[in-house]
mmCIF file of C-alpha atoms and ligand atoms in Angstrom:
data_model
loop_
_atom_site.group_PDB
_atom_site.id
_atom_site.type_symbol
_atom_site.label_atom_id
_atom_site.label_comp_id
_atom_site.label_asym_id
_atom_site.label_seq_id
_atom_site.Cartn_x
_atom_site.Cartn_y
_atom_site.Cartn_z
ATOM 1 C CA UNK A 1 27.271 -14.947 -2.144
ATOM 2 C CA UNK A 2 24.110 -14.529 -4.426
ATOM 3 C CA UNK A 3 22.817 -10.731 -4.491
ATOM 4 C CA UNK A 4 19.627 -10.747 -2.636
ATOM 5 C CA UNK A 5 16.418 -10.358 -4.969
ATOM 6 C CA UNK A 6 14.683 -7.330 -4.308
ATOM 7 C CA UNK A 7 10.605 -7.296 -5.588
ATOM 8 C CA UNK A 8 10.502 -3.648 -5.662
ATOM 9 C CA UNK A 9 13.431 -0.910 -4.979
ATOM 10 C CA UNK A 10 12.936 2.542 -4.675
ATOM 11 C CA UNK A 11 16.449 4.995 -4.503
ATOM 12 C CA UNK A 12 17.131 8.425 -4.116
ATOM 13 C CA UNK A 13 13.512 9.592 -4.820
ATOM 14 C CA UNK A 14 12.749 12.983 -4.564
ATOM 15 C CA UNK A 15 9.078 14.622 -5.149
ATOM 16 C CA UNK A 16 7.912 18.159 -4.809
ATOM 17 C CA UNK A 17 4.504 19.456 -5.436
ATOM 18 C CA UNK A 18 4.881 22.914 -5.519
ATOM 19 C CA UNK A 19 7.120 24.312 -2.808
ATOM 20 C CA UNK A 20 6.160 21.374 -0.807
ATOM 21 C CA UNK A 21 9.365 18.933 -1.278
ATOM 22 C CA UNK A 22 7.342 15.409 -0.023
ATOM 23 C CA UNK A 23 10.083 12.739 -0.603
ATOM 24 C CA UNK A 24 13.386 14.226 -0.222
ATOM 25 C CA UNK A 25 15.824 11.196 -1.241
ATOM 26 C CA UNK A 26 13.904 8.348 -0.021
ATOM 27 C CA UNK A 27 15.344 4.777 -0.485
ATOM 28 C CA UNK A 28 13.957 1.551 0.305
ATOM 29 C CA UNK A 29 14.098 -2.008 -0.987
ATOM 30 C CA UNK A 30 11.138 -4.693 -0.514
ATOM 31 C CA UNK A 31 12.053 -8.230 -1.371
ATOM 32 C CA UNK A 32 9.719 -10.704 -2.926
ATOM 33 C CA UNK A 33 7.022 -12.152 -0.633
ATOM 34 C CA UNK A 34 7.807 -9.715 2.129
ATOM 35 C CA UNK A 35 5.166 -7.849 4.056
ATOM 36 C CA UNK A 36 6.148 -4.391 4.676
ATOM 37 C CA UNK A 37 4.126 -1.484 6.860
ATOM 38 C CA UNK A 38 4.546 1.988 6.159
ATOM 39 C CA UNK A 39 4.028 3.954 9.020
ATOM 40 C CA UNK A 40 4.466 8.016 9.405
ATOM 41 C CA UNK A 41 2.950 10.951 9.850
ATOM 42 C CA UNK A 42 -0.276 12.157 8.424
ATOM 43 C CA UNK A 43 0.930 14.160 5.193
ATOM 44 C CA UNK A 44 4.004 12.517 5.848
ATOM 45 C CA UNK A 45 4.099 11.484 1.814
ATOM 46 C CA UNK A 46 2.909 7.386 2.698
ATOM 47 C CA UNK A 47 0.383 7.984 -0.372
ATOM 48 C CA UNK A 48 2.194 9.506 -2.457
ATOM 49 C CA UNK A 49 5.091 6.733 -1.628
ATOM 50 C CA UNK A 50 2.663 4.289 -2.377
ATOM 51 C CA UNK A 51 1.853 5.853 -5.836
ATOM 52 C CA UNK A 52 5.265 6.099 -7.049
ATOM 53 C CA UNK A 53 5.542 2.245 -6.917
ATOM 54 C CA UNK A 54 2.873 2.069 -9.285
ATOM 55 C CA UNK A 55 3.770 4.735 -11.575
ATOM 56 C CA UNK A 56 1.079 6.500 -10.650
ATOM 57 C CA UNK A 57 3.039 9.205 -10.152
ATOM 58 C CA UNK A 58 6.888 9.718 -11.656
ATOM 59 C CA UNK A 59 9.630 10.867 -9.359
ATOM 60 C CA UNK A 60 11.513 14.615 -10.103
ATOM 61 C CA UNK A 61 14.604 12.262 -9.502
ATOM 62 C CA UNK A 62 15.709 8.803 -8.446
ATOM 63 C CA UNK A 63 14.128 5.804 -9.505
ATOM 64 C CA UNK A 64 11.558 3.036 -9.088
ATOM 65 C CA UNK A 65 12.142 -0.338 -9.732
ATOM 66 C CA UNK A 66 10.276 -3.537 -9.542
ATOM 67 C CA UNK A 67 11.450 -7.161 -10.504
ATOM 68 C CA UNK A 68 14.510 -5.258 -11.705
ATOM 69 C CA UNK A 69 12.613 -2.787 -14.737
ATOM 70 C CA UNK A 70 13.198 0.848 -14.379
ATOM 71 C CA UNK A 71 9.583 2.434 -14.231
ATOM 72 C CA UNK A 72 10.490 5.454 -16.308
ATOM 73 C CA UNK A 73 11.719 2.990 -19.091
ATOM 74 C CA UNK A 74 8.073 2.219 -19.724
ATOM 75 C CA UNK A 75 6.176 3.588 -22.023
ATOM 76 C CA UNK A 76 2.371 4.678 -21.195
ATOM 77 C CA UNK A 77 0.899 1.130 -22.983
ATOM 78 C CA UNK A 78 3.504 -0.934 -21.247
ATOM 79 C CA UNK A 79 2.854 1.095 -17.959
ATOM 80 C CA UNK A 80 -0.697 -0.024 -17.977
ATOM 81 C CA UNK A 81 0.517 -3.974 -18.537
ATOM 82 C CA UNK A 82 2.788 -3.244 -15.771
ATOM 83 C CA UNK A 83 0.024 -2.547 -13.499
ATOM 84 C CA UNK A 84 -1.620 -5.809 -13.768
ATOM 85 C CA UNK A 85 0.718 -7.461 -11.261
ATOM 86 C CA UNK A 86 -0.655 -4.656 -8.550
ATOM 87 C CA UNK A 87 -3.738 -4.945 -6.690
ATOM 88 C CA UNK A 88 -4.221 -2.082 -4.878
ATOM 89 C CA UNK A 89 -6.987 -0.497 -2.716
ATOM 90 C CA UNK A 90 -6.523 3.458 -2.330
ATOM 91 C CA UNK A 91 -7.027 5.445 0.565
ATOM 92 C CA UNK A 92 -10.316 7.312 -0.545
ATOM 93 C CA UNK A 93 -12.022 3.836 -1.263
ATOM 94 C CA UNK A 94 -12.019 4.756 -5.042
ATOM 95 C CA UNK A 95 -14.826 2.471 -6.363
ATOM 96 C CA UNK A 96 -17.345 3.128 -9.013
ATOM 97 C CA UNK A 97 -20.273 5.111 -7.945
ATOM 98 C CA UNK A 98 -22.592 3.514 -10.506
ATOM 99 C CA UNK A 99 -21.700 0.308 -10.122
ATOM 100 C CA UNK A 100 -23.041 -2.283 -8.003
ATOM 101 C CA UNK A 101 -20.512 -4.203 -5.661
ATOM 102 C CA UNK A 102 -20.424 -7.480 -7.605
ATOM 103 C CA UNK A 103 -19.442 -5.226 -10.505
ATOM 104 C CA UNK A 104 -17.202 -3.246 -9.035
ATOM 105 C CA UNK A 105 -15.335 -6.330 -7.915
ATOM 106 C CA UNK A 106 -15.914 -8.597 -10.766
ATOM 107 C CA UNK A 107 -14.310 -5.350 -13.140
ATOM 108 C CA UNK A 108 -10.442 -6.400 -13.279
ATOM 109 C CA UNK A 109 -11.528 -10.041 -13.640
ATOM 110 C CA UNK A 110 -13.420 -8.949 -16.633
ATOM 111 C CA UNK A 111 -10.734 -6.768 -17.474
ATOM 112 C CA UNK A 112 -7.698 -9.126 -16.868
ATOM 113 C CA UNK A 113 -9.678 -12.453 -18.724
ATOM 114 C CA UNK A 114 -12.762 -11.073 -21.236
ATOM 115 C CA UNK A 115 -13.108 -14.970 -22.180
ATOM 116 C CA UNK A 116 -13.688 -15.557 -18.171
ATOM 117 C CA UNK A 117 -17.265 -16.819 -17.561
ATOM 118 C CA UNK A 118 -19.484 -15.293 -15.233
ATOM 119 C CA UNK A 119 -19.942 -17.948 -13.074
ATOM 120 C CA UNK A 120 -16.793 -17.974 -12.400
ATOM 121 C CA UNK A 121 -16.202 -14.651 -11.655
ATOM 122 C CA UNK A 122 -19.355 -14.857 -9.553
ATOM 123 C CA UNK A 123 -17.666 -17.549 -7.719
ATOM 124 C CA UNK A 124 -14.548 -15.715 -7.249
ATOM 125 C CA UNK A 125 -16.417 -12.383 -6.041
ATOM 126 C CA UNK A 126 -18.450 -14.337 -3.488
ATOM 127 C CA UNK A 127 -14.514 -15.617 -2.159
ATOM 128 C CA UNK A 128 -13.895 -12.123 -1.915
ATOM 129 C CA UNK A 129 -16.757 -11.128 -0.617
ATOM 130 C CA UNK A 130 -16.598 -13.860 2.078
ATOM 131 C CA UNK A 131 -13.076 -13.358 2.904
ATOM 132 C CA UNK A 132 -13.318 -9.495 3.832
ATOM 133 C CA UNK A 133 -17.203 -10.487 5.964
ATOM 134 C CA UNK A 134 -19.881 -9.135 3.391
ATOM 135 C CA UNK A 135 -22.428 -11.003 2.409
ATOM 136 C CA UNK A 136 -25.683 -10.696 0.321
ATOM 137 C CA UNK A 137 -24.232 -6.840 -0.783
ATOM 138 C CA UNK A 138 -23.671 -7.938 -4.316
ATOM 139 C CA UNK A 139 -26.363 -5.980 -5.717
ATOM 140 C CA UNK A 140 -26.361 -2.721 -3.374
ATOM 141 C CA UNK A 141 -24.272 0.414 -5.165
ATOM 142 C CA UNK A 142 -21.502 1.832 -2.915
ATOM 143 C CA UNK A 143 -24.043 4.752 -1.737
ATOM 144 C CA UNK A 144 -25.790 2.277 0.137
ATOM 145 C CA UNK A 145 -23.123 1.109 2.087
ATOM 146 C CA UNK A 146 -21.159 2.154 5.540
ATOM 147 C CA UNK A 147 -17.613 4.091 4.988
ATOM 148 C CA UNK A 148 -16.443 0.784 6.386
ATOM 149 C CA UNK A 149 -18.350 -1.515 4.332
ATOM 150 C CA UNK A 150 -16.725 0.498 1.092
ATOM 151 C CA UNK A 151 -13.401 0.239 2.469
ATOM 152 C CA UNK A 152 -13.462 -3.528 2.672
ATOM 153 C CA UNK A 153 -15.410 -3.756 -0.989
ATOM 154 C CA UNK A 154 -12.334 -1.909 -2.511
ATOM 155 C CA UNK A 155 -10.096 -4.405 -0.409
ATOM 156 C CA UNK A 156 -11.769 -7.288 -2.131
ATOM 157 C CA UNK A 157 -11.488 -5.826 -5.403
ATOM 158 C CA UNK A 158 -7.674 -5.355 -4.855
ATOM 159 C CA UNK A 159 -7.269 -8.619 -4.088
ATOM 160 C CA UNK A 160 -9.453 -10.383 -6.847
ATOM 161 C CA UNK A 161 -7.000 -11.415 -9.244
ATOM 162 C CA UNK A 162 -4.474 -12.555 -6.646
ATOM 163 C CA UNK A 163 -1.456 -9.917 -7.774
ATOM 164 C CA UNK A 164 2.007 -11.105 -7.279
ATOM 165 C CA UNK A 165 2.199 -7.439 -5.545
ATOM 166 C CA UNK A 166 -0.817 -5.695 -2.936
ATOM 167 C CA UNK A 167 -0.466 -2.113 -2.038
ATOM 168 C CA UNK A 168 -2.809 -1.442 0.405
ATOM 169 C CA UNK A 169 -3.665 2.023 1.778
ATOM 170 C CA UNK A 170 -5.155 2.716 5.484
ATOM 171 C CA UNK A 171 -7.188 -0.632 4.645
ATOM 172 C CA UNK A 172 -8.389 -1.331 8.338
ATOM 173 C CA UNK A 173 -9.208 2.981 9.274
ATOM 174 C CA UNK A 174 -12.549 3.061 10.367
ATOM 175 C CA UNK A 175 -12.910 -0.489 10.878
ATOM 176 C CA UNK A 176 -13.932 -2.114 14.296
ATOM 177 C CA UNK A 177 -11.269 -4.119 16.431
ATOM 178 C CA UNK A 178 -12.834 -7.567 14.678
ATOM 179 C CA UNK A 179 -13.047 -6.285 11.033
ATOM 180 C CA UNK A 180 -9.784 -5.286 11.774
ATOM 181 C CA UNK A 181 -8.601 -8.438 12.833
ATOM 182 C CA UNK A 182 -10.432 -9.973 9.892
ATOM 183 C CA UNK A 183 -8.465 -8.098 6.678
ATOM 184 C CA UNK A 184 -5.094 -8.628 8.481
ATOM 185 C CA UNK A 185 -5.950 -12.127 8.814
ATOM 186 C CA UNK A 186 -6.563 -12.042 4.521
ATOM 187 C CA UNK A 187 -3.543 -10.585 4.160
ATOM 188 C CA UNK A 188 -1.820 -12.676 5.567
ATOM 189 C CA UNK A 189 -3.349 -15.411 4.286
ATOM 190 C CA UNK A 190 -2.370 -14.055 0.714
ATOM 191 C CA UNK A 191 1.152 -13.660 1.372
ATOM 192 C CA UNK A 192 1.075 -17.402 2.469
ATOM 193 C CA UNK A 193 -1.051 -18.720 -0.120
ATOM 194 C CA UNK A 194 0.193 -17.163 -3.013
ATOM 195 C CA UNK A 195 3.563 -15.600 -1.664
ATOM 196 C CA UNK A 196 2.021 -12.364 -2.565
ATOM 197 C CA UNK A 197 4.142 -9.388 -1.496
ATOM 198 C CA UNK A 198 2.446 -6.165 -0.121
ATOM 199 C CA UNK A 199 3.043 -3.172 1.321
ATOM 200 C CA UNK A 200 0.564 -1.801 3.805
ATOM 201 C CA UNK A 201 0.306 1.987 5.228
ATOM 202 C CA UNK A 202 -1.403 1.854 8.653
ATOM 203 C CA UNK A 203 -1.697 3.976 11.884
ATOM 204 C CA UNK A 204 -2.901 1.045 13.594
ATOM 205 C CA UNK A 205 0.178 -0.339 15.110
ATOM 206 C CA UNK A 206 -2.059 -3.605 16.614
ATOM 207 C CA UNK A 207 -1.760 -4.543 12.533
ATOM 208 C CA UNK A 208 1.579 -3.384 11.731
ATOM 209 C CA UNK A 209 2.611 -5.445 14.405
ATOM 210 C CA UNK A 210 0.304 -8.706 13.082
ATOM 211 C CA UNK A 211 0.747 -8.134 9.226
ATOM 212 C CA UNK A 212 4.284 -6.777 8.944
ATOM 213 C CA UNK A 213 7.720 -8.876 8.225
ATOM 214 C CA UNK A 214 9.036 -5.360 8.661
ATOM 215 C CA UNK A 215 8.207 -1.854 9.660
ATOM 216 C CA UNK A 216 9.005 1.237 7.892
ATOM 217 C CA UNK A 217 8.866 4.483 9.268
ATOM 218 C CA UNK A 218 8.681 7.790 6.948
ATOM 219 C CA UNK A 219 9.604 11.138 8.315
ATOM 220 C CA UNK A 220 10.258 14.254 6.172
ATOM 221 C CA UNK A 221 10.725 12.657 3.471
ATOM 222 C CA UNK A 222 12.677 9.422 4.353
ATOM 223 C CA UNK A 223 12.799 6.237 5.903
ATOM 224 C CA UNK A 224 13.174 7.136 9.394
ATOM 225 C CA UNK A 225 14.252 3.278 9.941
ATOM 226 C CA UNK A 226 13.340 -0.227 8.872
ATOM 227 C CA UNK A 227 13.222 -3.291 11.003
ATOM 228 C CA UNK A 228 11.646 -6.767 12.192
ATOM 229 C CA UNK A 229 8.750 -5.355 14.678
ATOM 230 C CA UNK A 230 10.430 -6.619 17.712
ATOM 231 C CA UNK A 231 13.538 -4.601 16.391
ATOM 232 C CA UNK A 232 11.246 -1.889 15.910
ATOM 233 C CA UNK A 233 9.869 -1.967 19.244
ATOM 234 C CA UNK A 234 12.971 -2.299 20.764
ATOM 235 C CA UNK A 235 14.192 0.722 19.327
ATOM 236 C CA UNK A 236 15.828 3.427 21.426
ATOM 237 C CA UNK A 237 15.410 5.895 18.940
ATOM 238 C CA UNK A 238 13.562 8.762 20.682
ATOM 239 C CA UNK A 239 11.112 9.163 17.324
ATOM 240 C CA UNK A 240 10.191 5.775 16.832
ATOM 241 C CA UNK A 241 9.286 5.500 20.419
ATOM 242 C CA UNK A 242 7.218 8.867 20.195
ATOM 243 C CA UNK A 243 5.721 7.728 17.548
ATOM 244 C CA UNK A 244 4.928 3.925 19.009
ATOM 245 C CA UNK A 245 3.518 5.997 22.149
ATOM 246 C CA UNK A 246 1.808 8.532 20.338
ATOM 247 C CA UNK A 247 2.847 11.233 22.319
ATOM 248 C CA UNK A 248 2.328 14.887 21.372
ATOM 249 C CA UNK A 249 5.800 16.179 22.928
ATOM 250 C CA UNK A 250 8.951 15.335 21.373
ATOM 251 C CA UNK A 251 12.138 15.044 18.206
ATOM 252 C CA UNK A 252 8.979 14.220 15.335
ATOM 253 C CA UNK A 253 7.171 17.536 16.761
ATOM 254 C CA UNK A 254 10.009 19.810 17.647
ATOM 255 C CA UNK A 255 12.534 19.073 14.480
ATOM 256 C CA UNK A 256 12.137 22.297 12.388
ATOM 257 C CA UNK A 257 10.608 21.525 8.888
ATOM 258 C CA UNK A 258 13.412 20.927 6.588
ATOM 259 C CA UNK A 259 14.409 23.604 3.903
ATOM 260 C CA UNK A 260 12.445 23.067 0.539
ATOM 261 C CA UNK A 261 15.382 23.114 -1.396
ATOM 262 C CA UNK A 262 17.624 21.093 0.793
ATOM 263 C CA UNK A 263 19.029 17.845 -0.602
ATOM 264 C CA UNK A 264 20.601 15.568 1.626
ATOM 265 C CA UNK A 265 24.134 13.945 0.742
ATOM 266 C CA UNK A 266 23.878 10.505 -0.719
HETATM 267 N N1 ATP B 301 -1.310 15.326 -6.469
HETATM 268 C C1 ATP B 301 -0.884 16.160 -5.519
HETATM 269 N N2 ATP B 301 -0.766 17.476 -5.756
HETATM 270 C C2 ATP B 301 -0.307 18.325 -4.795
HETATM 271 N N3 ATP B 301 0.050 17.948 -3.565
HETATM 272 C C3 ATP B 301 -0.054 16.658 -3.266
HETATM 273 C C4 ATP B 301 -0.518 15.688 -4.211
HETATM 274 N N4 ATP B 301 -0.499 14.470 -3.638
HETATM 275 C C5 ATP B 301 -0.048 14.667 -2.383
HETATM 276 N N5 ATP B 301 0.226 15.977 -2.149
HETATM 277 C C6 ATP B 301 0.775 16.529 -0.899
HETATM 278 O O1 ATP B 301 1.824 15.699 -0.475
HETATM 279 C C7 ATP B 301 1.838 15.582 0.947
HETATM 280 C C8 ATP B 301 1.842 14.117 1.343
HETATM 281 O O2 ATP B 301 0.566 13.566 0.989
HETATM 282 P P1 ATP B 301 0.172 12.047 1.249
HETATM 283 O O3 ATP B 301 -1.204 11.907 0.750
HETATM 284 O O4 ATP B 301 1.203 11.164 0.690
HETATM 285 O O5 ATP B 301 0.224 11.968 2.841
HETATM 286 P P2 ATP B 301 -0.022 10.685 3.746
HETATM 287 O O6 ATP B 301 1.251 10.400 4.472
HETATM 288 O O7 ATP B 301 -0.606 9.605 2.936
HETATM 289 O O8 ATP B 301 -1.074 11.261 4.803
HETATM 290 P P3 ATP B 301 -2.368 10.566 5.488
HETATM 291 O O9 ATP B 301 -1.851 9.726 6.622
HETATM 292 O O10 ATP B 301 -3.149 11.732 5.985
HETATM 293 O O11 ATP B 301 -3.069 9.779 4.439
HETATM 294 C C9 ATP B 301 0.628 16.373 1.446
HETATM 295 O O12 ATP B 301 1.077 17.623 1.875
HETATM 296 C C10 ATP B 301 -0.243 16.490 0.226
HETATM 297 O O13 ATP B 301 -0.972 17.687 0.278
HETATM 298 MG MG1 MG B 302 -2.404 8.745 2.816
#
């Protein structure tokens, strides 16, 4: 039997800031072209999962790897190569303040292909544009737009040069049920375009369910479970389905914290 091919694998990860241990010997593998949701928590360590996989931030042990390379093997130049197969659109919206929208989204064209020439990254930032709803913003700075609006401008940036890998954080919060609709729809167009694979962290379970080949939970510091969504669903576990019903009684709510120092058996 061939060895499945995993796109990204993540093992034994631990991360403290402070006293605050985060991850606390997290594993999970993503194989290529998948579509994974991260659900969990607020301050449940999504983010800060999220960042790991692009070596944004290192682990205090375990390791990251994608298509098979050790992240911590990389130096800081090759790290910064590395990152060229991500798109990714952070949580915070993260674009340039002082630059207009086409610029903001024609920037890792520019970046990935100086020879490109601007019509054609005009054409491919109208795509963009089109495919996330905005039109005729091209020359408005982010200050002029709707928390929304921003949030789908740093959506089409992520997805500009059509990554082999999309990490996208809370990309639909603070959107309306259509616009909503809309960016799950792109995403999964990309993954069946361009076999893209991407990782999503949502509390909107309406688009885990759409988007996601499988769901992930995270809970202090773990992966609570992974499954198909119907699996999910279907799950008896009494904190997925406290979770899936957002209730405010129950095991998430009443588990004591666990000890900072604690590290769970392997
Ligand atoms: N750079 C940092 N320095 C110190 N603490 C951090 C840092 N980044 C994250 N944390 C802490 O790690 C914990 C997890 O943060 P993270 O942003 O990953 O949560 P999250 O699950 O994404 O939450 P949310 O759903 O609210 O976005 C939080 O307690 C946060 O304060
Ligand atoms: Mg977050």
């Amino acid at each position: 039997m061939t060895q499945p091919t995993f796109k990204i694998r993540l093992q034994g990860i631990h991360k403290s800031f402070g006293p605050k241990h985060v991850l606390t010997g997290l594993d999970l593998d993503i194989a290529e072209g998948e579509s994974l949701v991260i659900l969990g928590g607020s301050g449940s360590g999504k983010s800060v999962l999220l960042k790991h996989i692009i070596g944004l931030l290192q682990p205090d042990e375990g390791t990251v790897e994608v298509d098979g390379v050790d992240l911590s093997t990389l130096g800081q130049r090759q790290l910064i190569e590395f990152r060229r197969r991500f798109g990714m659109s952070f949580q915070e919206g993260a674009l340039f303040d002082s630059m207009t929208v086409w610029q903001n989204i024609a920037f890792p064209l520019q970046r990935a292909r100086p020879r490109i020439a601007t019509a054609d990254i005009s054409a491919r930032v109208e795509q963009c544009l089109e495919s996330v709803g905005l039109q005729g913003v091209d020359d408005k700075v982010p200050a002029e737009l709707s928390g929304g609006m921003r949030r789908r401008v740093g959506f089409a940036r992520a997805i500009a040069l059509q990554p082999q890998i999309l990490l996208f954080d809370e990309p639909t919060t603070g959107l309306d049920p259509v616009m909503t609709a809309v960016i799950d729809e792109v995403i999964n167009n990309l993954r069946r375009r361009l076999g893209s694979t991407t990782i999503t962290i949502t509390h909107d379970l309406t688009s885990a369910f759409r988007i996601a080949d499988r769901i992930a939970m995270l809970h202090r510091g773990q992966i609570l479970a992974v499954a198909p969504p119907d699996e999910f669903r279907a799950s008896d576990d009494p904190r997925l389905q406290q979770f899936l019903e957002g209730r405010a009684e129950g095991p998430l709510t009443d588990d004591p914290p666990p000890q900072t120092t604690q590290v769970p058996d392997p």
